[in-house]
Each structure stands twice: as C-alpha cells, then as structure tokens.
XYZ file of C-alpha atoms in Angstrom:
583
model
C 163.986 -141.088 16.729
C 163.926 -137.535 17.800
C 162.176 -138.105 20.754
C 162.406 -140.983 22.983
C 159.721 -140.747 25.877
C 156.392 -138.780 26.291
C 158.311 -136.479 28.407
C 161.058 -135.423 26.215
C 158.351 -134.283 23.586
C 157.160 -131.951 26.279
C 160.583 -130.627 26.998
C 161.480 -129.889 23.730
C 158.074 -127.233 23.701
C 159.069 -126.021 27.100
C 162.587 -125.092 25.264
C 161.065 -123.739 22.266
C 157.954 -121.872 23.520
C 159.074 -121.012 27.056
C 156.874 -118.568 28.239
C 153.895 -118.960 25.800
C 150.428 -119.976 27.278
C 149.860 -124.216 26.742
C 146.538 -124.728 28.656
C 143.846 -122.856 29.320
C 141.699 -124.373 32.493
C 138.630 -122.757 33.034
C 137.839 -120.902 37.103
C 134.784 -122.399 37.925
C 131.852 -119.658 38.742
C 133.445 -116.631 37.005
C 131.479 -114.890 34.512
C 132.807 -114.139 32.234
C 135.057 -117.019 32.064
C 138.206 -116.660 33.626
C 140.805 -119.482 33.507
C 143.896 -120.289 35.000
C 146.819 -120.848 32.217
C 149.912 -122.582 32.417
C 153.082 -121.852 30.194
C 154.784 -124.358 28.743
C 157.520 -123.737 30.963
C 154.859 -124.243 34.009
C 153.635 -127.379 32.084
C 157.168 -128.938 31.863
C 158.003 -128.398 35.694
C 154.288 -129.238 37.253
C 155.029 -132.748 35.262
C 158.471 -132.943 37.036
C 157.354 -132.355 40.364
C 154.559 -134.941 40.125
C 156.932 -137.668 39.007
C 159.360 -137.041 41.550
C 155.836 -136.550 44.216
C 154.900 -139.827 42.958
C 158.229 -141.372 43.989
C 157.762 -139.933 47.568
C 154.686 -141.989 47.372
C 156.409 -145.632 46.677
C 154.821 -145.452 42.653
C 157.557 -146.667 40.551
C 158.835 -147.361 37.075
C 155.776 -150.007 36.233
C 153.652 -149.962 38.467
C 150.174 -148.571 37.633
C 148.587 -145.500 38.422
C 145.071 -144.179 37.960
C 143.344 -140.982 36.906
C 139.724 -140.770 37.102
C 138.651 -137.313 36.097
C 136.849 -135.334 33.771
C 139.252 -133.875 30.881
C 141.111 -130.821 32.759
C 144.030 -129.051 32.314
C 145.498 -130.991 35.736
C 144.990 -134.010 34.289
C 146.977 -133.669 31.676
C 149.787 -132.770 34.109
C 149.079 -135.806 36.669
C 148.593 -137.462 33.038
C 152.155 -136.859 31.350
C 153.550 -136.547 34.856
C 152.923 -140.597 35.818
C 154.643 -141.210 32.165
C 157.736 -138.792 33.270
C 157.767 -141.376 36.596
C 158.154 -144.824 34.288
C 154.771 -145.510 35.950
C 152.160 -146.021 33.725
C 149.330 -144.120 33.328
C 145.383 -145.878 33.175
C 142.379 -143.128 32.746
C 138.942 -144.710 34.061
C 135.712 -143.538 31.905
C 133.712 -141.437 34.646
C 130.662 -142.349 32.382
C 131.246 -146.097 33.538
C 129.351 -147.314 36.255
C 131.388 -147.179 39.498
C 131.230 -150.776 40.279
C 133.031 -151.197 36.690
C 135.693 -148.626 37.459
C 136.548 -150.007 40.742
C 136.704 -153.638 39.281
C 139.660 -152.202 36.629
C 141.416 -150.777 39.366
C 141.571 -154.385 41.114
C 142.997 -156.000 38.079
C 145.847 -153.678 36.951
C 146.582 -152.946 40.964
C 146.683 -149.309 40.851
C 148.962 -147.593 43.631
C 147.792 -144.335 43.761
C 144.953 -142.777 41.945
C 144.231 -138.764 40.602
C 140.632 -137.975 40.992
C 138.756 -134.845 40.019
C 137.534 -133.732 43.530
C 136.243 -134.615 46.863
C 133.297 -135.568 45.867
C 134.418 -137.972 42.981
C 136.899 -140.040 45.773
C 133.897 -140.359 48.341
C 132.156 -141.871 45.180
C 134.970 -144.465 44.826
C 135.202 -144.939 48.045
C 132.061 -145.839 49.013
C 132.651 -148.564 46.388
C 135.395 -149.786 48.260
C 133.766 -150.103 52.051
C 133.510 -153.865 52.105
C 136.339 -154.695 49.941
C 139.073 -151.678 50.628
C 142.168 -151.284 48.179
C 145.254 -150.049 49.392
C 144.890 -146.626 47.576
C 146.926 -143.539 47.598
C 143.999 -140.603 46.958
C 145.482 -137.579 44.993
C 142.782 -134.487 44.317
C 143.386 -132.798 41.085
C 141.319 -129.961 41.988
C 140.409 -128.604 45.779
C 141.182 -129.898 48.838
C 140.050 -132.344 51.989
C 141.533 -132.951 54.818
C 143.472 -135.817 55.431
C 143.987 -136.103 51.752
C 146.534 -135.297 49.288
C 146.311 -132.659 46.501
C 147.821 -132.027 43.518
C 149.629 -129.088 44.982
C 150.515 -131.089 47.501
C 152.022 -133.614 45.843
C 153.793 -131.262 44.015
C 155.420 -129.439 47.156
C 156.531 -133.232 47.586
C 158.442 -133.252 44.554
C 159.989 -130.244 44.758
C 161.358 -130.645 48.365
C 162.613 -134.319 47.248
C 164.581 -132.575 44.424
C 166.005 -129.975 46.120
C 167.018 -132.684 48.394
C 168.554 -134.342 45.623
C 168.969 -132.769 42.552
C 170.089 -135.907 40.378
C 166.634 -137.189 41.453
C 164.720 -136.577 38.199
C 167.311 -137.662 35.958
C 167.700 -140.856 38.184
C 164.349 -141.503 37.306
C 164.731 -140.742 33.590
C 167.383 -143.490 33.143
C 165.533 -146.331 34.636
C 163.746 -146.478 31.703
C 163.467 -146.450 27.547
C 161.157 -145.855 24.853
C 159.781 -149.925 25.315
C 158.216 -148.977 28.604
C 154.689 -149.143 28.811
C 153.080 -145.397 29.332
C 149.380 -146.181 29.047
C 146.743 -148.432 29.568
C 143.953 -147.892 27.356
C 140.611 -149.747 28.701
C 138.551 -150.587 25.486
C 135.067 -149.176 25.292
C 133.499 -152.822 25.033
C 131.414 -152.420 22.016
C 131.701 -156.049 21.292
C 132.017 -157.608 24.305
C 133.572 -157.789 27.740
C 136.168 -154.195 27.764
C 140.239 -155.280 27.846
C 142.940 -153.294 28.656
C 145.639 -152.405 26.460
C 149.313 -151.525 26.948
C 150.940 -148.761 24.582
C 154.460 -148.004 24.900
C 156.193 -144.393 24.736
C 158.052 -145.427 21.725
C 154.269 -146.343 20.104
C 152.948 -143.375 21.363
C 156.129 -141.175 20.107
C 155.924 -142.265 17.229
C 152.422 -141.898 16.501
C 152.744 -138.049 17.158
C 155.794 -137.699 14.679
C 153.601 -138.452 12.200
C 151.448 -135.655 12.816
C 153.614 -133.086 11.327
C 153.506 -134.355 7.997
C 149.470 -134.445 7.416
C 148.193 -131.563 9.777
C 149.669 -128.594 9.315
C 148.945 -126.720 12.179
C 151.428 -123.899 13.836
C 151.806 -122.440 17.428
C 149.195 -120.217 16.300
C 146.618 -122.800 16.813
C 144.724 -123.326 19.410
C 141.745 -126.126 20.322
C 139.075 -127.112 22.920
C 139.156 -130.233 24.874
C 135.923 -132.031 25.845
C 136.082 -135.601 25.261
C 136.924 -138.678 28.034
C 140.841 -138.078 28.149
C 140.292 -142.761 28.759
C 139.828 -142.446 24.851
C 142.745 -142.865 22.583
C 141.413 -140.525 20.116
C 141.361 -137.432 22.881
C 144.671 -138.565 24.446
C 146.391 -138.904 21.246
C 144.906 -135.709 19.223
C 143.838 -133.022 21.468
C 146.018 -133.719 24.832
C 149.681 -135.267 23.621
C 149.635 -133.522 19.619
C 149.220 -129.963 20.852
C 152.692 -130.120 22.441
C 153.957 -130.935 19.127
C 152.969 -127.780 17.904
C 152.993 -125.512 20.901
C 149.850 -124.881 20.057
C 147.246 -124.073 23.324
C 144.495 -126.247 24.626
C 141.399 -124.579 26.106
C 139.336 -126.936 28.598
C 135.290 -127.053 28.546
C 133.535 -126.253 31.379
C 131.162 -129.314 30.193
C 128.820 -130.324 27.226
C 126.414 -127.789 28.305
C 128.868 -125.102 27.957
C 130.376 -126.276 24.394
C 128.560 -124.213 21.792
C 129.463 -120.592 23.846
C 132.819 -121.567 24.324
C 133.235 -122.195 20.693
C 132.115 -118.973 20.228
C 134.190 -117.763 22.893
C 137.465 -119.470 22.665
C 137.322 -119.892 18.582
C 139.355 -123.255 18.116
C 141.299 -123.470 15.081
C 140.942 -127.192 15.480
C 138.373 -129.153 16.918
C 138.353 -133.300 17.618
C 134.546 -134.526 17.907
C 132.650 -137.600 17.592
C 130.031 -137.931 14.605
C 127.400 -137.462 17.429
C 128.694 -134.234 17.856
C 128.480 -132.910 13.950
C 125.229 -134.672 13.814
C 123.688 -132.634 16.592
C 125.007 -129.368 14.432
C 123.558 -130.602 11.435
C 120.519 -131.429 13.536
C 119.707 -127.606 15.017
C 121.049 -126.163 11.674
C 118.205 -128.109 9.727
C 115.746 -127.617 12.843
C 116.076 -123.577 12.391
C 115.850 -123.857 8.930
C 112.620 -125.936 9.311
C 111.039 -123.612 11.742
C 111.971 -120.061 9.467
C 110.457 -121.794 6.701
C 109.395 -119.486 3.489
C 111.849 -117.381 1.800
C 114.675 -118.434 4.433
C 114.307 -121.472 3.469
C 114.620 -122.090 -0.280
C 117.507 -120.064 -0.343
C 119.571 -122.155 2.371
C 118.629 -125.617 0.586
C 119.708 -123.626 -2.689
C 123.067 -122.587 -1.355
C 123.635 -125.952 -0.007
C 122.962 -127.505 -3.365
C 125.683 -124.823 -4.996
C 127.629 -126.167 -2.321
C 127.021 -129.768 -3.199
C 127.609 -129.248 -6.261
C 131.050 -127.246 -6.049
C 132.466 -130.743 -3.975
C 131.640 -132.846 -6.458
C 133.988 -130.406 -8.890
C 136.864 -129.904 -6.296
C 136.985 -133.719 -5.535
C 137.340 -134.530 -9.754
C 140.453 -131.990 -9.541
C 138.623 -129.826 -11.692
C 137.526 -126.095 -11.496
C 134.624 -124.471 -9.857
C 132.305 -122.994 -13.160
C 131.306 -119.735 -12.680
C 128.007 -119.623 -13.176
C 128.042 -122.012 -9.516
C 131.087 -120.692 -8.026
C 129.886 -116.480 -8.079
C 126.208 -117.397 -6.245
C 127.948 -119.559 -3.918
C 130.581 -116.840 -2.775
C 127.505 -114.926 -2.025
C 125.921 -117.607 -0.796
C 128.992 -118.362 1.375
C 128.554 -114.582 2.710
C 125.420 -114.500 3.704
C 124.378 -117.619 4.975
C 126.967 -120.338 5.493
C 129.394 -117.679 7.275
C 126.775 -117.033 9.718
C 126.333 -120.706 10.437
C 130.404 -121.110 10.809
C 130.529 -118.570 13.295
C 128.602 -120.373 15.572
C 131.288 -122.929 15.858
C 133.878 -119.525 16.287
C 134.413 -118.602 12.687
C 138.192 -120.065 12.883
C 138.070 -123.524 12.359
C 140.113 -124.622 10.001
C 140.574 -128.316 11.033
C 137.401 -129.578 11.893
C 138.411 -133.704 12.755
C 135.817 -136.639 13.212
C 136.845 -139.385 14.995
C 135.962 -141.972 17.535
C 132.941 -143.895 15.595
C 132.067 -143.581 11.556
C 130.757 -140.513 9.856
C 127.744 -140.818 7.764
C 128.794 -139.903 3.968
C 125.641 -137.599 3.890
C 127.172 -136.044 7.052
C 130.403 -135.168 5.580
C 128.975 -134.038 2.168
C 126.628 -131.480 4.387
C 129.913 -129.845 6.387
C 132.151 -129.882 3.264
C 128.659 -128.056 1.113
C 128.766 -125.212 4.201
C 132.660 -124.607 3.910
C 133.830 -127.008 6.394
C 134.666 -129.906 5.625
C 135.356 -132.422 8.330
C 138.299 -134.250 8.463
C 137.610 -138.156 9.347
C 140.447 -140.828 10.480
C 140.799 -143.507 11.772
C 142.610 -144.856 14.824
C 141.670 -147.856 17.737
C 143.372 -148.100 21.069
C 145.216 -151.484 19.847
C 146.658 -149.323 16.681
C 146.896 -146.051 17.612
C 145.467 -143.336 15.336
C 146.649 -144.800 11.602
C 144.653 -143.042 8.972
C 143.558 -139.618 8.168
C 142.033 -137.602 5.004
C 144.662 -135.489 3.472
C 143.210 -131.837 4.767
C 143.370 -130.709 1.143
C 141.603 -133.869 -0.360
C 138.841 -134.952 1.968
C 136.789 -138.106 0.181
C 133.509 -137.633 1.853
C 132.504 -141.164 3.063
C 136.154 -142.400 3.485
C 138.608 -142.932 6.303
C 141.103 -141.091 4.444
C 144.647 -142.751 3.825
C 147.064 -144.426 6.000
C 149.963 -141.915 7.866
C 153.416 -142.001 7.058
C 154.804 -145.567 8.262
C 151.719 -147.241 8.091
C 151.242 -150.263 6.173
C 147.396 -151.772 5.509
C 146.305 -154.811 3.935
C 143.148 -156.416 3.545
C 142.694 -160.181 4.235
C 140.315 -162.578 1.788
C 137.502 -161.721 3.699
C 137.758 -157.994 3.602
C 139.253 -157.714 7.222
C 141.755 -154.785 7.682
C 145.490 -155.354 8.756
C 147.633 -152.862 10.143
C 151.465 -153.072 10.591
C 153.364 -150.002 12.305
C 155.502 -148.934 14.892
C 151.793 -146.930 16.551
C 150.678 -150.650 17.124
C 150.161 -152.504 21.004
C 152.294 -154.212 23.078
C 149.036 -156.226 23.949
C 146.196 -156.707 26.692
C 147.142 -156.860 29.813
C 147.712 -160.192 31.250
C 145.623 -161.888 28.296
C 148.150 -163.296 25.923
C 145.391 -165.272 24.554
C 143.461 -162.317 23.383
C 146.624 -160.428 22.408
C 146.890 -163.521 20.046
C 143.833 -162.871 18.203
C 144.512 -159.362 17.108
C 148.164 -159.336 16.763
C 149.870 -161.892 14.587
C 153.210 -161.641 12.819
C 153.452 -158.055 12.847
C 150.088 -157.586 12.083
C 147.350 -156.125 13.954
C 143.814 -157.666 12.707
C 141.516 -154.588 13.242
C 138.218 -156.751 12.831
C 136.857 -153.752 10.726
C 135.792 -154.843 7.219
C 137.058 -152.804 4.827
C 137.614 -151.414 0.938
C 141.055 -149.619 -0.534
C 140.266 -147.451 -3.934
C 143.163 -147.021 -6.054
C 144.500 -143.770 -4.670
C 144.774 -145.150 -1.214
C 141.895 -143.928 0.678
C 140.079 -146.593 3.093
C 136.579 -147.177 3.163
C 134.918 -149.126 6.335
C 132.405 -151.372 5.333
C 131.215 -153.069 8.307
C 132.803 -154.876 11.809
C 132.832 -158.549 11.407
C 131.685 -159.498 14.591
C 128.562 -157.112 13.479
C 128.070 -158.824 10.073
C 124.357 -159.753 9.767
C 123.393 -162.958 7.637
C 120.020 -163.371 6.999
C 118.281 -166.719 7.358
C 118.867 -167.052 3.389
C 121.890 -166.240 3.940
C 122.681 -162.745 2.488
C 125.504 -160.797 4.373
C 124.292 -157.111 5.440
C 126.955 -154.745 7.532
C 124.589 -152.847 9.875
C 127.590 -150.210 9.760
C 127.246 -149.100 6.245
C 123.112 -148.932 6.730
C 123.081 -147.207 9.515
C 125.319 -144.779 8.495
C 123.039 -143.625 5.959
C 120.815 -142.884 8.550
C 123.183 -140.311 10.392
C 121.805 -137.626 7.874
C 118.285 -138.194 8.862
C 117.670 -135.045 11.509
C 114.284 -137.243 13.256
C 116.625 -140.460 13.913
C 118.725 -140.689 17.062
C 120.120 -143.994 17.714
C 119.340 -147.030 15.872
C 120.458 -150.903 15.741
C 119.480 -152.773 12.746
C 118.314 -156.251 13.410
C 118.426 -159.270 11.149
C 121.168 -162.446 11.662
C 119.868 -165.386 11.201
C 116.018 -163.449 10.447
C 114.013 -163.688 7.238
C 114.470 -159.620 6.949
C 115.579 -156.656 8.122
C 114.209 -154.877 11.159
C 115.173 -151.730 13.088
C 114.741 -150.182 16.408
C 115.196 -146.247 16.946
C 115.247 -143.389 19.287
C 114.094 -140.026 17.794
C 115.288 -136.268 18.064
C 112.598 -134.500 19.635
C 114.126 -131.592 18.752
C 114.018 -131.954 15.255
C 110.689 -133.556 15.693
C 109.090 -130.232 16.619
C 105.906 -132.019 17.878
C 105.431 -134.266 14.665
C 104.465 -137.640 15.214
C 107.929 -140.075 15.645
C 107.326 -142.892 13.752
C 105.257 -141.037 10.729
C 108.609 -138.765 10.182
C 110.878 -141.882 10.795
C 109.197 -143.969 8.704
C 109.457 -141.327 5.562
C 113.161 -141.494 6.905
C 113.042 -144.867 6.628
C 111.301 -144.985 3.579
C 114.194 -142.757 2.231
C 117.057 -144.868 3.065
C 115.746 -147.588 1.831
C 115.200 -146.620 -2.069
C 119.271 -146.449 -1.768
C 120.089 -150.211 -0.252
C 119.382 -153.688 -2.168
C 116.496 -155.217 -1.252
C 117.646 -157.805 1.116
C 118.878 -154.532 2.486
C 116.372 -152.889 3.418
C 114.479 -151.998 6.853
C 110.731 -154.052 6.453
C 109.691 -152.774 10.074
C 110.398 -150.519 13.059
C 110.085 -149.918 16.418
C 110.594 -146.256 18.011
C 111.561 -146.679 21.825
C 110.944 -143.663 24.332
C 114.243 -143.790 25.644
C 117.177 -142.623 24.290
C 120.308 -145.435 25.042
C 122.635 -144.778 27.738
C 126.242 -145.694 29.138
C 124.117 -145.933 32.497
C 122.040 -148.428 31.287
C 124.594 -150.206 29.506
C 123.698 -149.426 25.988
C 125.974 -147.164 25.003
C 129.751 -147.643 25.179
C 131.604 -144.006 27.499
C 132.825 -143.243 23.630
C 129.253 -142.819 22.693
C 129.021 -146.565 20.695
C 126.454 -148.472 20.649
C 126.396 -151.890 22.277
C 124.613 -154.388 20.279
C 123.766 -157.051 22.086
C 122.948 -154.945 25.412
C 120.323 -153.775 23.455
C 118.826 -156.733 21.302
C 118.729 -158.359 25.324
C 116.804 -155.542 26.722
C 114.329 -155.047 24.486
C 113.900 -158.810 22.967
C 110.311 -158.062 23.448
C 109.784 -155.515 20.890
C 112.337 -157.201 18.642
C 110.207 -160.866 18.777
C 106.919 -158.421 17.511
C 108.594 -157.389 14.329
C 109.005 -160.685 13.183
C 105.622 -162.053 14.126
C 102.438 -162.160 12.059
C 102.139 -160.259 8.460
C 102.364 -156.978 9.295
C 105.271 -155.200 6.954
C 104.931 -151.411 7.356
C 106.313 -151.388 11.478
C-alpha cells in the first residue's frame, strides 16, 4: 500500500500542496462571509500538535476519544489528529438526544472528548450531574475558563515536542495499519444503534479507490454540511479531499446552504436524497406558481431532456431535431436553475439513504445528473455510478477491489479490504453480518449484466401480507420521492390483508391546497405503476413532520419503522377497520 495510516495520507498533501488553502471555516457574524483557512501545511501540523496534546493528556494508542460537534473545519483536525495519536476516534450525532450520547460515551469509555463550544459541554454535562464520567473537556471553538481549548491543547503539543523531538515519531511506531481509527455508531434504523470499529488500513484503502472512479483535481473544491458521525461525510467530503488536495468549505448551517452554494460554487457536492428532493421540490413549486407561458416551456424542456437520457444511456446519439431545442433549452432555463446550486458542479453525489429513480431522471433531464453509491458503516463506501454512465435508479457498480454476491434470497454480500473489524464488544452481532470474509449487508438486491446494483428492499423491512405476498416498502416508497406534496411516508402492511400508508406533506409545495386531495392524486399516481397487491388502498396524512427528537427519524435523516407504527398505532388500527377503501 502507498499509504499506511490516516495520517500519512495527510502528509503526503502537506508535501505536495504545501502552501495551498485545504479548509475553509467560516467567522461567525461577518457579512460578508469571512472564514479562517488553513493550508495544508497548517492542516498537517495542527493534527501533530493535537496528537502529541492528547498524549500530555494520558489518551493513548487505543483508547477512545470523543468528538461531539457540528461538522467544522476543527473537527476535522481534532478528527485526523486522535487517528495520528493511535487513539481512536468516535463522533456522537448532536441530533441524538443527549441522554443517548452520554450513554455511548459510557460504553466505549471515552478519555477525553472535543466539543463544539461552551455551551455544547454544559449540555453534556448537565447529563452527567448524578452519574459523573471522568472526562477530559476539549473546546473546538472559544474558550471557558477552567477548560481546555483546542489552541490550548495544541500549545501542549508543541511544548512536549520541542521537549522531545522524537516524540511524534515515537508515537507513529506504536502502531500499524490494523489499528482501529474509528468508531462508527450506526444510525439505528432497524433497531437498537451498535458501534462499529474500522481500521486505518480499511479506511486507507477505501480512499485509494477513489482515484480511479472520481476524477476530481486540486482544482476542486466542496461544501461540508452533513453529521461528520456518518460514514458517508467522513469518508467522502472530510478524508477524500486530502486525496486530491482539493479544498473543503464549511456551512454555516442548513439555513445558510443554498447562498453558500451560490457563494462558494462547489465543484462537488455529497447530499442525502432529502436534500435533492427539497430542490426538486422549490424548482416544481416556482414553476407551479409562474404558471402560463413559463410553464409549458419548462415541462417541455424537461421532456427534451428526458428524452436525450434515454438516448445517452442506449450509447447512442442525441437526434437533432431534440438535441438543437434542448441546447436552447439548456440556455435559457435549466442554466438558470444550475446556478442556483453555483453553476460549477460537476459531481453532484447522493448518498446516505436511496434515491427515487424519478429523482435521478429529473437532475440528469436539467444537466445534472446525480451520482448515487452506495456505502454502510460496516462496509465502507463500496459502490458508485461510473460519472460518465449514471443508470438512473441504480447504485452504480462496485469500486475497484470489491467483490458482491447475492445470496438465494436476494441478500447482498460484500467482500473487501473497506470491510469492519466488527461491533464493539458484541462478537455475537459481529457474527451475523460478517461470515467467512463476507459481510451480509441485509439489503435485498438485483445485479444487471453490466454490473450495476439495484436495491430492492431491506430484509428486515420486507412486508408479507396476510396472503402472503412479499412487498419491499423500499422500492414503493421510492416512487414516491418524485411526488413534490409527499414528505415522509411508511408503508404499512406485514401480516395485513392490504397495503396502507401514513404521510407527512410539503406545505410548501402544497401552496394552500388541501393535503390529502393532492396526496391522494399522488397516491393515485403511484399506484397505476405497482401490482396490485402493491398498491396503497388507504392513507393517513399526520400534522407532524417525523423527527430525530421524537425518535422517528434516524440523525442520517432515515426513517425508523417501528418508532413510528408504535406511536401512531391508533391511526394505523383505523385503516384496517370497517369498509372504507379510498383513506
């Protein structure tokens, strides 16, 4: 291997780009923007100073230490610089509840923890009152008395290596590429959340695939938003930038996104289907609400556009008589809508949960077509569309040095050096998922004949109706992700007579029409596509959107099942009472 820890990848860019900006952390209350950058060279040596910091503090090579911030360019320091230490490095979801967070700290025994601020320790600490943890508190940003900064720890390091200037490398040989350098705490969308070692040699190897499928350059640049817990965030937009050199620009927050894509303009941009569907969503809501003229000629460019894709994916050429109104088209109307997003993106990547088909057909129509993988935090990120061959609807194909299989029942098998070490002290569940090489992914799955992987359904999520058809709520409500009214949904129906739904609607898109007459047409829609077994018989529209507060939502934006079957049992018992069969 080229690389053998996290850390040498980094000091390999801080060789080759010296002096060239690698993150971009936004000054909070300056307007314009202003941020504070660090060079690579900056990067390299903030990341050695922590590790050696952290050795001041008594954290060693395996022992666990905690971040718990938002995604921020000093996290990815504190981040990388726990790795460079042997330690090994577990990000908490700020979107969990507190009582959850503090509960993962007990079980892995953190030493020391990062947090964002002041304010975000207090939090934890309050947590901690009647039951204290022997904690080291580090602030990543600001300062408090009596507690230790990032800075701070810093100055540490830096005295303890002038002390002793062997120091770092002392640290750097008490440990290989087997080490653990992450523990990943699963989003819990099927059950209880486990945590998951990854090794540097897993991780490593993972990003030297990235080379040969994404062809991005130093050039490049991208915006980082999502919970640096998540593999997919970790992996794509915080450890595969220093492949490239390429710079990383932090968001303010979710609020802030859509003018700092505008500001910023990301070549490259990671984001959950959520994310594209809320684009979609305003795109079609503007449309809606110009109306006329406006109007027919977007849906008319968009069906040039539809059209073209279908060409492009058979290999053959664009005909003129679609591909000259469509360059105008592309001009005057999807340009517009590209700029919005910064007018430079040329990798636009969905990831963390399944894209609708619909979805992907509607980005690729407008010129930008998103690129949808695959990855898990047991597996590391496996598959991606090849950027110059996206299959709408598909997973894409598996990366260099991945091997897939599918068992009897459908089930998806992964073998590669990106895999696991396993769940941390729970050999019992590491022995479900990993067996004889093989990692069992639980995702159902279909492989066409030129590789690419379609999802199909999670087996613990298979539906069997009481006469015993199988339905895979994943496929159905996929088809719903195109629908601009629809939300969130669950589909309902193991061990029921028929299929039932419950749904939150976009007011936005709504525009004052009445939710369940627009989400039944929606419904109404879907269902003239799905078998009849299939399809949705009644509904229920619930006021509230789902939430990770609540429990109904995973941090990564998934959608716990059974949280929300429990809560609203109710409404669910109603749809399968009596004769009624509209909703």
């Amino acid at each position: 291997m080229a690389h053998t820890t996290v850390f040498s990848v980094l000091e390999e860019a801080a060789k080759a780009a010296g002096k060239a900006a690698a993150l971009h952390q936004p000054i909070p209350s300056t307007k314009p923007t202003k941020y504070r950058t660090y060079s690579w060279i900056e990067y390299r040596d903030a990341v050695r100073e922590i590790a050696c910091g952290l050795r001041q503090l008594g954290a060693g090579t395996g022992d666990f230490v905690a971040l718990y911030s938002e995604t921020r360019a000093e996290f990815y320091l504190a981040d990388i610089g726990v790795m460079a230490n042997g330690s090994v490095a577990a990000a908490l979801y700020t979107a969990n509840p507190v009582a959850d967070n503090l509960k993962s700290l007990r079980a892995f025994g953190a030493k020391v923890v990062f947090v964002e601020d002041a304010k975000t320790k207090r939090m934890l600490s309050e947590g901690l009152r009647n039951n204290p943890l022997p904690l080291t508190w580090i602030l990543l940003d600001g300062e408090e008395p009596h507690t230790l900064s990032l800075d701070g720890l810093r100055k540490m390091g830096r005295e303890a290596m002038a002390k002793d200037p062997a120091l770092f490398s002392t640290i750097r040989s008490e440990f290989d590429a087997s080490a653990p350098a992450v523990l990943y705490l699963t989003s819990g969308s099927t059950g209880e959340p486990k945590m998951g070692l990854v090794t540097h040699h897993a991780i490593v190897s993972n990003l030297e695939m990235g080379p040969k499928v994404l062809p991005l350059t130093s050039r490049d640049s991208t915006l980082a938003f999502l919970p640096s817990a998540h593999i997919a965030q970790r992996v794509v937009v915080e450890l595969l930038p220093i492949v490239y050199r390429c710079a990383v620009w932090f968001s303010e927050s979710l609020m802030r996104l859509p003018q700092e894509m505008q500001a910023v303009k990301p070549t490259m941009l990671l984001a959950p289907p959520r994310v594209w569907e809320r684009i979609h969503a305003s795109v079609g809501a503007e449309i809606k609400k110009r109306g006329g003229l406006s109007a027919k000629l977007f849906y008319a460019a968009l069906g040039l556009g539809l059209r073209a894709g279908e060409y492009r994916r058979k290999g053959e050429p664009v005909p003129g008589w679609i591909a000259a109104p469509l360059a105008l088209a592309d001009k005057v109307i999807f340009q517009k809508v590209r700029a919005r997003l910064g007018g430079r993106l040329k990798f636009p990547i969905s990831g963390a949960a399944p894209l609708g088909k619909d979805l992907a057909l509607f980005f690729e129509a407008i010129g930008l077509p998103l690129i949808e993988g695959y990855g898990l935090t047991e597996g590391g990120v496996t598959m991606m569309n090849p950027v110059d061959a996206i299959r709408p609807g598909s997973i894409g194909k598996a990366l260099p040095g991945i091997e897939l299989k599918l068992e009897a029942d459908g089930e998806l098998l992964i073998r590669s050096p990106t895999l696991f070490s396993g769940y941390f002290n729970d050999p019992a569940a590491t022995d479900t998922v990993l067996r004889d090489g093989w990692l069992y992914t639980g995702d159902v799955a279909e492989i066409d004949a030129d590789g690419y992987v379609y999802i199909t359904g999670r087996k613990k999520e298979l539906l069997v109706s009481s006469n015993g058809k199988k339905i895979y709520p994943l496929r159905i409500e996929a088809m719903f992700k195109s629908e601009a009214v629809i939300n969130q949904m669950v589909l309902v129906g193991d061990k029921l007579p028929y299929v039932t739904a419950l749904f939150t609607a976009n007011a936005a898109a709504l525009d004052g029409a009445d939710a369940e007459t627009e989400i039944e047409k929606a419904v109404t829609r879907v269902n003239a596509h799905l078998a009849s077994f299939e399809q949705i018989r009644k509904f229920r529209v619930i006021a509230d959107e789902f939430s990770v507060q609540d429990g109904e939502l995973t941090p990564t934006m998934k959608v716990r099942r059974g949280k929300v079957l429990e809560k609203y049992k109710q409404l669910v018992g109603e749809m399968y009472q009596g004769k009624e069969e509209s909703h």
